């Protein structure tokens, strides 16, 4: 079995993950570990410090003291989540992070948000193969409730993703997007009407 560093190097390269393969076997191993740790996180009361400690175990890296996370939290890996400072993650967030989830400082993530980093091959003969692609969320971004972010998307600094939006392509900094698929509504703080 490969080690975690080799696994992360492979998925972060963006190479296709064939099924079956040694990489796919590692996906399964990490899923079992994440399931065990999530059960501990999600099935009983914890203080904020305990939540951060369990989240650190889930990600296998230190978590800064400014993280605020409201369980339950869901992932099928956990090892490729990277958080800045002052991140708030509301309840029932799902991060499918094998392809890498990178979250900047001062980010707000609403209830039931879903961040995905894996896609499947279109070819039915290779449909079980996985295509990892990172999601990057810039400093000060805000994802509303029930937002879905698809693999390979970058959300710019200060952007707002309206509740229920499905983000299929990059979002510019300081832009508000909404809908399915998400489309630009306006710039943040843009004066929509004038009294002059």
Tab-separated table of C-alpha atoms in Angstrom:
chain	number	residue	atom	x	y	z
A	1	UNK	CA	0.000	0.000	0.000
A	2	UNK	CA	1.314	3.456	-0.878
A	3	UNK	CA	1.879	6.074	1.792
A	4	UNK	CA	-0.106	9.287	2.229
A	5	UNK	CA	2.558	11.526	0.677
A	6	UNK	CA	2.689	9.442	-2.509
A	7	UNK	CA	-1.107	9.416	-2.649
A	8	UNK	CA	-1.354	13.207	-2.295
A	9	UNK	CA	1.429	13.747	-4.840
A	10	UNK	CA	-0.496	11.624	-7.336
A	11	UNK	CA	-3.960	13.156	-6.875
A	12	UNK	CA	-2.541	16.696	-6.718
A	13	UNK	CA	-0.861	16.101	-10.090
A	14	UNK	CA	-4.342	15.867	-11.645
A	15	UNK	CA	-3.611	12.489	-13.238
A	16	UNK	CA	-6.509	10.141	-13.903
A	17	UNK	CA	-7.151	7.522	-11.243
A	18	UNK	CA	-7.842	4.202	-12.922
A	19	UNK	CA	-10.156	1.636	-11.405
A	20	UNK	CA	-8.950	-0.765	-10.212
A	21	UNK	CA	-5.536	0.555	-9.164
A	22	UNK	CA	-3.303	1.035	-6.142
A	23	UNK	CA	-4.492	4.658	-5.929
A	24	UNK	CA	-8.117	3.499	-5.904
A	25	UNK	CA	-7.288	1.091	-3.070
A	26	UNK	CA	-5.850	4.034	-1.115
A	27	UNK	CA	-9.134	5.927	-1.694
A	28	UNK	CA	-10.908	3.026	0.000
A	29	UNK	CA	-8.473	2.935	2.938
A	30	UNK	CA	-8.812	6.680	3.520
A	31	UNK	CA	-12.600	6.404	3.312
A	32	UNK	CA	-12.600	3.847	6.126
A	33	UNK	CA	-10.371	6.037	8.290
A	34	UNK	CA	-12.471	9.149	7.580
A	35	UNK	CA	-15.655	7.255	8.426
A	36	UNK	CA	-14.230	6.242	11.808
A	37	UNK	CA	-13.123	9.792	12.651
A	38	UNK	CA	-16.355	11.385	11.369
A	39	UNK	CA	-18.357	9.070	13.607
A	40	UNK	CA	-16.452	10.420	16.584
A	41	UNK	CA	-16.957	14.026	15.421
A	42	UNK	CA	-20.602	13.796	14.413
A	43	UNK	CA	-22.211	11.434	16.916
A	44	UNK	CA	-21.610	13.140	20.251
A	45	UNK	CA	-21.194	16.590	21.786
A	46	UNK	CA	-17.728	18.223	21.697
A	47	UNK	CA	-16.319	21.562	22.782
A	48	UNK	CA	-14.834	23.806	20.082
A	49	UNK	CA	-11.326	22.735	21.118
A	50	UNK	CA	-12.290	19.063	20.870
A	51	UNK	CA	-13.838	19.653	17.434
A	52	UNK	CA	-10.592	21.214	16.222
A	53	UNK	CA	-8.593	18.316	17.691
A	54	UNK	CA	-10.756	15.737	15.899
A	55	UNK	CA	-10.637	17.761	12.660
A	56	UNK	CA	-6.850	17.796	12.936
A	57	UNK	CA	-6.903	13.997	13.239
A	58	UNK	CA	-9.174	13.834	10.174
A	59	UNK	CA	-6.865	16.005	8.059
A	60	UNK	CA	-3.574	14.687	9.550
A	61	UNK	CA	-2.346	18.248	9.953
A	62	UNK	CA	-2.527	20.994	12.565
A	63	UNK	CA	-5.708	23.084	12.568
A	64	UNK	CA	-5.452	26.686	13.723
A	65	UNK	CA	-7.451	27.807	16.737
A	66	UNK	CA	-9.598	30.203	14.728
A	67	UNK	CA	-11.482	27.388	12.920
A	68	UNK	CA	-15.194	27.251	13.787
A	69	UNK	CA	-16.932	24.104	12.631
A	70	UNK	CA	-20.519	23.094	13.414
A	71	UNK	CA	-20.961	19.320	13.062
A	72	UNK	CA	-22.015	17.200	11.359
A	73	UNK	CA	-19.217	17.375	8.802
A	74	UNK	CA	-18.748	14.863	5.984
A	75	UNK	CA	-15.795	13.781	3.874
A	76	UNK	CA	-14.671	10.569	2.226
A	77	UNK	CA	-10.968	11.411	2.605
A	78	UNK	CA	-10.043	14.428	4.763
A	79	UNK	CA	-6.327	14.377	3.998
A	80	UNK	CA	-6.377	17.017	1.240
A	81	UNK	CA	-8.267	19.813	3.032
A	82	UNK	CA	-6.258	23.014	3.577
A	83	UNK	CA	-7.764	25.809	5.696
A	84	UNK	CA	-6.706	29.397	6.254
A	85	UNK	CA	-7.444	31.377	9.411
A	86	UNK	CA	-10.889	32.406	10.690
A	87	UNK	CA	-12.769	29.849	8.591
A	88	UNK	CA	-16.378	29.125	9.560
A	89	UNK	CA	-18.008	25.891	8.338
A	90	UNK	CA	-21.689	25.473	9.162
A	91	UNK	CA	-23.483	22.182	9.750
A	92	UNK	CA	-23.764	19.344	7.259
A	93	UNK	CA	-20.960	20.532	4.972
A	94	UNK	CA	-19.511	17.865	2.655
A	95	UNK	CA	-15.989	18.079	1.228
A	96	UNK	CA	-15.002	15.415	-1.289
A	97	UNK	CA	-11.399	16.504	-1.016
A	98	UNK	CA	-9.272	13.869	-2.777
A	99	UNK	CA	-8.445	16.398	-5.518
A	100	UNK	CA	-7.650	19.121	-2.965
A	101	UNK	CA	-9.790	21.736	-1.188
A	102	UNK	CA	-7.950	25.005	-0.504
A	103	UNK	CA	-9.812	27.559	1.611
A	104	UNK	CA	-8.398	31.027	2.277
A	105	UNK	CA	-8.707	33.205	5.372
A	106	UNK	CA	-12.039	34.596	6.620
A	107	UNK	CA	-14.197	32.247	4.527
A	108	UNK	CA	-17.816	31.506	5.488
A	109	UNK	CA	-19.396	28.222	4.370
A	110	UNK	CA	-23.150	27.796	4.858
A	111	UNK	CA	-25.336	24.837	5.829
A	112	UNK	CA	-25.290	21.812	3.509
A	113	UNK	CA	-22.544	23.163	1.242
A	114	UNK	CA	-20.987	20.514	-0.991
A	115	UNK	CA	-17.447	20.924	-2.355
A	116	UNK	CA	-16.455	18.292	-4.920
A	117	UNK	CA	-13.026	17.551	-6.395
A	118	UNK	CA	-13.595	14.332	-8.344
A	119	UNK	CA	-15.242	13.721	-11.681
A	120	UNK	CA	-15.745	10.534	-13.702
A	121	UNK	CA	-14.731	9.726	-17.263
A	122	UNK	CA	-17.536	10.265	-19.787
A	123	UNK	CA	-16.568	7.114	-21.701
A	124	UNK	CA	-18.833	4.326	-20.327
A	125	UNK	CA	-15.960	1.833	-20.657
A	126	UNK	CA	-13.874	3.970	-18.264
A	127	UNK	CA	-16.690	5.511	-16.204
A	128	UNK	CA	-15.295	4.197	-12.892
A	129	UNK	CA	-12.040	6.111	-13.463
A	130	UNK	CA	-11.717	9.346	-11.480
A	131	UNK	CA	-10.424	12.755	-12.547
A	132	UNK	CA	-9.181	14.819	-9.570
A	133	UNK	CA	-9.236	18.624	-9.792
A	134	UNK	CA	-8.816	21.058	-6.878
A	135	UNK	CA	-11.321	23.580	-5.597
A	136	UNK	CA	-9.840	26.872	-4.403
A	137	UNK	CA	-11.855	29.343	-2.340
A	138	UNK	CA	-10.331	32.791	-1.931
A	139	UNK	CA	-9.952	34.975	1.128
A	140	UNK	CA	-13.197	36.478	2.413
A	141	UNK	CA	-15.469	34.395	0.158
A	142	UNK	CA	-18.939	33.418	1.365
A	143	UNK	CA	-20.735	30.260	0.241
A	144	UNK	CA	-24.443	30.314	1.101
A	145	UNK	CA	-26.555	27.365	2.206
A	146	UNK	CA	-26.925	24.406	-0.165
A	147	UNK	CA	-24.179	25.598	-2.520
A	148	UNK	CA	-22.447	22.980	-4.683
A	149	UNK	CA	-18.964	23.680	-6.061
A	150	UNK	CA	-17.796	21.357	-8.834
A	151	UNK	CA	-14.250	20.034	-9.417
A	152	UNK	CA	-11.593	22.429	-10.688
A	153	UNK	CA	-13.421	25.637	-9.722
A	154	UNK	CA	-11.633	28.657	-8.255
A	155	UNK	CA	-13.737	31.158	-6.300
A	156	UNK	CA	-12.072	34.553	-6.094
A	157	UNK	CA	-11.405	36.658	-3.003
A	158	UNK	CA	-14.509	38.292	-1.548
A	159	UNK	CA	-16.930	36.464	-3.870
A	160	UNK	CA	-20.432	35.531	-2.706
A	161	UNK	CA	-22.117	32.337	-3.869
A	162	UNK	CA	-25.889	32.642	-3.379
A	163	UNK	CA	-27.835	29.924	-1.572
A	164	UNK	CA	-28.584	26.906	-3.751
A	165	UNK	CA	-26.135	27.832	-6.516
A	166	UNK	CA	-24.225	25.194	-8.473
A	167	UNK	CA	-20.811	26.576	-9.362
A	168	UNK	CA	-19.503	24.990	-12.563
A	169	UNK	CA	-16.793	27.506	-13.518
A	170	UNK	CA	-14.435	30.012	-11.915
A	171	UNK	CA	-15.914	33.005	-10.089
A	172	UNK	CA	-14.100	36.346	-10.234
A	173	UNK	CA	-13.120	38.159	-7.065
A	174	UNK	CA	-15.784	40.354	-5.430
A	175	UNK	CA	-18.539	38.947	-7.630
A	176	UNK	CA	-21.961	37.608	-6.608
A	177	UNK	CA	-23.182	34.538	-8.491
A	178	UNK	CA	-26.487	32.671	-8.236
A	179	UNK	CA	-28.486	29.936	-9.950
A	180	UNK	CA	-27.990	26.584	-11.639
A	181	UNK	CA	-25.512	26.833	-13.191
A	182	UNK	CA	-24.264	29.855	-11.249
A	183	UNK	CA	-24.157	33.091	-13.242
A	184	UNK	CA	-22.935	36.560	-12.332
A	185	UNK	CA	-25.578	38.715	-10.658
A	186	UNK	CA	-23.437	41.743	-9.903
A	187	UNK	CA	-20.263	42.911	-8.198
A	188	UNK	CA	-20.089	42.950	-4.394
A	189	UNK	CA	-21.219	46.338	-2.984
A	190	UNK	CA	-22.278	47.519	-6.426
A	191	UNK	CA	-24.849	50.255	-6.067
A	192	UNK	CA	-27.955	48.697	-7.613
A	193	UNK	CA	-30.020	51.873	-7.526
A	194	UNK	CA	-29.335	55.523	-7.079
A	195	UNK	CA	-31.340	58.147	-5.237
A	196	UNK	CA	-29.841	60.914	-7.342
